[in-house]
Tab-separated table of N, CA and C in Angstrom:
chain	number	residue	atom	x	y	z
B	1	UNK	N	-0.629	-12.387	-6.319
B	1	UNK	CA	-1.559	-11.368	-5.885
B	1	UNK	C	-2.301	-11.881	-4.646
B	2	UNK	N	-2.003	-11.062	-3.611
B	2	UNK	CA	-3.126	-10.954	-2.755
B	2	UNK	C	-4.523	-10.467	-2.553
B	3	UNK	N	-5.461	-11.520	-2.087
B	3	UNK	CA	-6.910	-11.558	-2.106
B	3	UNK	C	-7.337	-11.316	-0.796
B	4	UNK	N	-8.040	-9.895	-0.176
B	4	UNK	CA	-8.941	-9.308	1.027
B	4	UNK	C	-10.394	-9.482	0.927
B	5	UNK	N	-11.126	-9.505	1.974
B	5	UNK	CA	-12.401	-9.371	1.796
B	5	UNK	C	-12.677	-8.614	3.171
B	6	UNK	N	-13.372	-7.368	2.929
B	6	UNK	CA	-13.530	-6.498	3.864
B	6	UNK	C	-15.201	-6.461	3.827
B	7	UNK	N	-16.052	-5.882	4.748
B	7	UNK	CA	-17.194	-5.628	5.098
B	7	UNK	C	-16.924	-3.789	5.102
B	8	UNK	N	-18.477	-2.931	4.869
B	8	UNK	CA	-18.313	-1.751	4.930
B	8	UNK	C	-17.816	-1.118	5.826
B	9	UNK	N	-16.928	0.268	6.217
B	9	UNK	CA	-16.053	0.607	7.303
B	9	UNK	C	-14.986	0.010	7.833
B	10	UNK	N	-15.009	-1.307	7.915
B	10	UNK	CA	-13.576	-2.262	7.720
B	10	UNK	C	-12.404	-1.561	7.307
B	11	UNK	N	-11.231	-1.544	8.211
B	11	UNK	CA	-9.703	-1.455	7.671
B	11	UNK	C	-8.930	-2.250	7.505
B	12	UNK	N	-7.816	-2.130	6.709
B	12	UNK	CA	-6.909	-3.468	7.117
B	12	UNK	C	-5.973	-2.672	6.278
B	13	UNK	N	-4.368	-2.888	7.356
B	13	UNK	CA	-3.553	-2.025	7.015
B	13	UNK	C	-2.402	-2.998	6.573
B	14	UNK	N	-1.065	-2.727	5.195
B	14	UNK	CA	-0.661	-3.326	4.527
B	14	UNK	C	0.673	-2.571	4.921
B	15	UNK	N	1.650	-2.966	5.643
B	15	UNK	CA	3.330	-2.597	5.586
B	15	UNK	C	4.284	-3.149	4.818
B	16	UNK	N	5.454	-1.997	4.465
B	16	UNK	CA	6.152	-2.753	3.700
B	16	UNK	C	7.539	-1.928	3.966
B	17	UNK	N	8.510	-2.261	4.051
B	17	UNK	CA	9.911	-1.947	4.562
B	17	UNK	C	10.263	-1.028	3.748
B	18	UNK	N	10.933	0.436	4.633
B	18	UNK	CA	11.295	1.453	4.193
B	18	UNK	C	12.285	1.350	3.721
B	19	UNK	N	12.895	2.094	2.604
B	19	UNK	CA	14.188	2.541	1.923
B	19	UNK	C	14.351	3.891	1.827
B	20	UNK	N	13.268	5.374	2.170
B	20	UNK	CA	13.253	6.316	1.976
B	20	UNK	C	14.718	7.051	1.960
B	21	UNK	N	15.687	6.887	2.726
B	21	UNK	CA	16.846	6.982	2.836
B	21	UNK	C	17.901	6.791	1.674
B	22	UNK	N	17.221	6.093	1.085
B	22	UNK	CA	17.868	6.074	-0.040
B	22	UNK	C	17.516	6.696	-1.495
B	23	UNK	N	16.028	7.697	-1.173
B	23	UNK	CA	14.976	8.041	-2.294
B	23	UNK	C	13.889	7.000	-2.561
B	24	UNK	N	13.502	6.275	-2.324
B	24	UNK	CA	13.121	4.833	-2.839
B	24	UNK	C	11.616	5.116	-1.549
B	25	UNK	N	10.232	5.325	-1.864
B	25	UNK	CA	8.950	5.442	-1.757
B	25	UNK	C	8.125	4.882	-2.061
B	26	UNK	N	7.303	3.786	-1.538
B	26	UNK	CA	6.016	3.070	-2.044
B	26	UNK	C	4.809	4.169	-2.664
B	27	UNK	N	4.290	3.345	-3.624
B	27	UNK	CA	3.493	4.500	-3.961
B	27	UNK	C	2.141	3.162	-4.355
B	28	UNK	N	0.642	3.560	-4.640
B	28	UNK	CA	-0.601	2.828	-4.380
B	28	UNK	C	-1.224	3.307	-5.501
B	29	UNK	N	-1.598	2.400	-6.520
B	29	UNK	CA	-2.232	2.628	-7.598
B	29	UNK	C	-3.453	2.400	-7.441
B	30	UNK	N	-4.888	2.557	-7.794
B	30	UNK	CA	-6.004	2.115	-7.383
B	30	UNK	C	-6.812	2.017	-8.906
B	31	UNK	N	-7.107	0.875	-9.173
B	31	UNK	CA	-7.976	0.521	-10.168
B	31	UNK	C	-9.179	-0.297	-9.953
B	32	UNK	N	-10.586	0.050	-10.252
B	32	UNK	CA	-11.852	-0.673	-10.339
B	32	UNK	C	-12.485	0.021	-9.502
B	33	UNK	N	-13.348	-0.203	-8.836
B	33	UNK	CA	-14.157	0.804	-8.457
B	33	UNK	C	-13.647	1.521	-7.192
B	34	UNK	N	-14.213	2.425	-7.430
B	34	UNK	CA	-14.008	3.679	-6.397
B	34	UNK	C	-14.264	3.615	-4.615
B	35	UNK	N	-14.514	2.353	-4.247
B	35	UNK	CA	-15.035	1.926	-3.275
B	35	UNK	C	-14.066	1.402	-1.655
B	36	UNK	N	-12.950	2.241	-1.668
B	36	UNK	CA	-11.809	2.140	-0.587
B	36	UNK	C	-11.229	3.932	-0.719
B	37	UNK	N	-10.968	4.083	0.605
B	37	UNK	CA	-9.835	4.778	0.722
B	37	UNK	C	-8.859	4.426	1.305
B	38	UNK	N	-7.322	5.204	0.460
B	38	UNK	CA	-6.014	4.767	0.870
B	38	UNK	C	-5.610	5.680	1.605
B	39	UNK	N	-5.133	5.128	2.588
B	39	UNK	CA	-4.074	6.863	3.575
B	39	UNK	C	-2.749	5.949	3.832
B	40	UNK	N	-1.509	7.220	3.876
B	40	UNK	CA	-0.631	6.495	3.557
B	40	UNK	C	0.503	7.049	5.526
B	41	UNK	N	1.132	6.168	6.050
B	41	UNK	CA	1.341	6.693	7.101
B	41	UNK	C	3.098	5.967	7.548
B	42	UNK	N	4.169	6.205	8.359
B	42	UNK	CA	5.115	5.781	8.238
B	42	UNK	C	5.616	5.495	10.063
B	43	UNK	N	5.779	4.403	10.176
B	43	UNK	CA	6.174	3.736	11.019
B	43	UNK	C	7.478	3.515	11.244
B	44	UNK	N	8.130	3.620	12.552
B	44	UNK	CA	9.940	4.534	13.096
B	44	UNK	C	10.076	3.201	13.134
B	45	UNK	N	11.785	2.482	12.771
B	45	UNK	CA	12.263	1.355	13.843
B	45	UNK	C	12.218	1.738	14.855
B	46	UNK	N	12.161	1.166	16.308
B	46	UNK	CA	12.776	1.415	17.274
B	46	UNK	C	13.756	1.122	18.190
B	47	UNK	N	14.851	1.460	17.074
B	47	UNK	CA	16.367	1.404	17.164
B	47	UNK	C	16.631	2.605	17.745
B	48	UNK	N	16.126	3.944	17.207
B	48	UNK	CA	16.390	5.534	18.268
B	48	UNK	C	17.717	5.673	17.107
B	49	UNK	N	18.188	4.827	15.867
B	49	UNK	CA	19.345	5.538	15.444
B	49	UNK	C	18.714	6.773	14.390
B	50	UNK	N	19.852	7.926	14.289
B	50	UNK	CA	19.188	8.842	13.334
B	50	UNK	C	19.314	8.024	11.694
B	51	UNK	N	18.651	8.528	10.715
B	51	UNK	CA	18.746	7.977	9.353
B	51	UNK	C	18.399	6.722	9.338
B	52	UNK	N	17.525	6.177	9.961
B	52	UNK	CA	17.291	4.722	9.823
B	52	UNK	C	16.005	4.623	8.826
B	53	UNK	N	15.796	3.458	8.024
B	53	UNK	CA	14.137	3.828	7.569
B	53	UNK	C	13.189	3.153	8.385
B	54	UNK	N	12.245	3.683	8.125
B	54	UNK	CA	10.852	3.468	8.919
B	54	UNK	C	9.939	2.813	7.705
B	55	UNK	N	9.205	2.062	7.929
B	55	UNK	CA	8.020	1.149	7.447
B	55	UNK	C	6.784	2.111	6.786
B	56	UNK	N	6.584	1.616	6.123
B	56	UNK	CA	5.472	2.832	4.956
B	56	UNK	C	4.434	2.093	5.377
B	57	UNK	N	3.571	2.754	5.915
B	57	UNK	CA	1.801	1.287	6.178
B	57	UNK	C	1.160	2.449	5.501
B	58	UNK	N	-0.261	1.750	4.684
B	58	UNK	CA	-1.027	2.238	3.807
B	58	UNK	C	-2.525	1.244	4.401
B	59	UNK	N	-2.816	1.893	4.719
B	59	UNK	CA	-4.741	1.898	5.658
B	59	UNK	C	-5.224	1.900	4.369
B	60	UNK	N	-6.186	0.929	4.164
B	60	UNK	CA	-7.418	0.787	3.387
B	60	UNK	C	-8.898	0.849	3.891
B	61	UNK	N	-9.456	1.572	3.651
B	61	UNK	CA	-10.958	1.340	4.329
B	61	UNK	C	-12.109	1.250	3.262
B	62	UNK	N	-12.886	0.159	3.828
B	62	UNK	CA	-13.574	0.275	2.505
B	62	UNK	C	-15.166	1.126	3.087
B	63	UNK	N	-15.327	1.613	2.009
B	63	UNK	CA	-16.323	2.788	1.769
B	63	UNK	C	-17.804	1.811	1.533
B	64	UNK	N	-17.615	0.975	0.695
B	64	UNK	CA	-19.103	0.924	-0.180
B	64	UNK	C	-18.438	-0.780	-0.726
B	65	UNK	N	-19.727	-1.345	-1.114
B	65	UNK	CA	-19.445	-2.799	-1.837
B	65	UNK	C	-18.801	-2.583	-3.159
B	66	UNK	N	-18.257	-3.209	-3.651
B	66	UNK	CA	-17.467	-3.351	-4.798
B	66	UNK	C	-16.044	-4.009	-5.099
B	67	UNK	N	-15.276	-3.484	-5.815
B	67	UNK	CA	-14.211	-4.670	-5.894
B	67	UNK	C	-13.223	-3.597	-6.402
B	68	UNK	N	-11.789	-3.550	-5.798
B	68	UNK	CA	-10.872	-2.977	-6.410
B	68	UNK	C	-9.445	-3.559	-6.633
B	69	UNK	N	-8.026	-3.435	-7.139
B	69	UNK	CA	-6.907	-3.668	-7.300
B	69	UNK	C	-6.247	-2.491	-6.592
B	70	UNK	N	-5.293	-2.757	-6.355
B	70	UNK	CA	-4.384	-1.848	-5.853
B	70	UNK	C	-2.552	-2.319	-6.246
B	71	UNK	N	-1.737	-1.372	-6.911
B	71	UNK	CA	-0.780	-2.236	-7.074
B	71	UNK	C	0.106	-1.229	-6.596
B	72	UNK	N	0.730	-1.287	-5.932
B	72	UNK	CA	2.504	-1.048	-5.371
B	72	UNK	C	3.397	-1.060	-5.777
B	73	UNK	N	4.399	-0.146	-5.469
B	73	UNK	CA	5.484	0.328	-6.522
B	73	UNK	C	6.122	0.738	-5.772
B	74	UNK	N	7.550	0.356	-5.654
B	74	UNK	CA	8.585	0.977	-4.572
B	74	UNK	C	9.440	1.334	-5.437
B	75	UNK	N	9.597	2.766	-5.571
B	75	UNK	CA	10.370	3.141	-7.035
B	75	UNK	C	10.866	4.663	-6.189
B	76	UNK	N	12.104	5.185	-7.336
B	76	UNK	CA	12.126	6.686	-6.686
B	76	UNK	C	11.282	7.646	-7.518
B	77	UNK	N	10.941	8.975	-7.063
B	77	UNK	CA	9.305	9.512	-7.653
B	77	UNK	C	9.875	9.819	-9.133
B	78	UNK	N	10.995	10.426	-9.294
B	78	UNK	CA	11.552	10.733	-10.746
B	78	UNK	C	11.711	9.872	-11.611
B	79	UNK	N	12.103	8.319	-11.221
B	79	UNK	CA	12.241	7.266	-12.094
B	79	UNK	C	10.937	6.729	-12.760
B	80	UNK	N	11.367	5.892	-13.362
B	80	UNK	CA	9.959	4.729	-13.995
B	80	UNK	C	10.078	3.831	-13.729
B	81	UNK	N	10.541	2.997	-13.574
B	81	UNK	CA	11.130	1.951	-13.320
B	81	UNK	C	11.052	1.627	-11.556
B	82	UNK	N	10.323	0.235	-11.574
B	82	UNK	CA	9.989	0.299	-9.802
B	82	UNK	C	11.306	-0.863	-9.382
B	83	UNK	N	11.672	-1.055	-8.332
B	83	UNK	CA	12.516	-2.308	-7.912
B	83	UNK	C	11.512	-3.029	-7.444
B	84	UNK	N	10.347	-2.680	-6.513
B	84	UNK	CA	9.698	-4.200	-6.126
B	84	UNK	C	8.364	-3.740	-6.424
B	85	UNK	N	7.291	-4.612	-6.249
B	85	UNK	CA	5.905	-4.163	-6.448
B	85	UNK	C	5.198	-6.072	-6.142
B	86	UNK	N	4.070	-5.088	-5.640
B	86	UNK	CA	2.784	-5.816	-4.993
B	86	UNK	C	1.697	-5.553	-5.470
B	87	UNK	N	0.895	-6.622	-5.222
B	87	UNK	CA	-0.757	-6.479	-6.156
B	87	UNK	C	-1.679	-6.922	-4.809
B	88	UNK	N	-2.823	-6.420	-4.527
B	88	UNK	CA	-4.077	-6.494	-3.639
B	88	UNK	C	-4.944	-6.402	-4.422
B	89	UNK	N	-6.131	-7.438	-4.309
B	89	UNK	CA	-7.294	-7.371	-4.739
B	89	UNK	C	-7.899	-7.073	-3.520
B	90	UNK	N	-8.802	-6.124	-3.169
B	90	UNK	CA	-10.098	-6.101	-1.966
B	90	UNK	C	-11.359	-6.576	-2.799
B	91	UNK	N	-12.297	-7.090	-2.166
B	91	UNK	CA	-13.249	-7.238	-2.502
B	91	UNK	C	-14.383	-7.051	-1.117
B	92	UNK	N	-15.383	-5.880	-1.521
B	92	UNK	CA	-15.845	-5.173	-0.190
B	92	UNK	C	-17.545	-6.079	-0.550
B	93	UNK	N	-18.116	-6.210	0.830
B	93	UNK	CA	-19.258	-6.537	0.826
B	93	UNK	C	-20.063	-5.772	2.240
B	94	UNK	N	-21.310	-5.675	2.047
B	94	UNK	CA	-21.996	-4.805	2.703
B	94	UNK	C	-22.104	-6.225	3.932
């Protein structure tokens, strides 16, 4: 698990290699306090080929002091079952 420490309004953005092409979508769980927002945004190779995947980045900003988890899941949306996954702790201070 990875450990952040952000100040209020602070971003810090987290990429992780696309598979969309194949169905396969990161998705951002958020547990502990309510104190970040996630936006989720997708980044092109720039290869120019068609069907290529592009990079999933997910912006965190933190809102307010507190402490949250966030865990990651690169799974397809119908399945249960993830193939990879990541853990973030933020921990926000004023």
């Amino acid at each position: 698990m990875k450990r952040i420490e952000l100040k209020t309004e602070e971003t810090y953005s987290q990429a992780f290699p696309g598979k969309s092409t194949s169905g396969y979508e990161w998705e951002a769980k958020l547990t502990g306090d309510s104190c970040i927002l996630i936006s989720k945004s997708f980044q092109s190779v720039s290869n120019g080929r068609m069907g290529e995947n592009a990079s999933e980045v997910f912006t965190i900003k933190a809102l307010k002091s507190g402490r949250a988890r966030i865990f990651f899941q690169l799974k397809r949306p119908w399945e249960t079952q993830s193939i990879d996954a990541y853990e973030l702790e933020v921990l926000i201070q004023d």
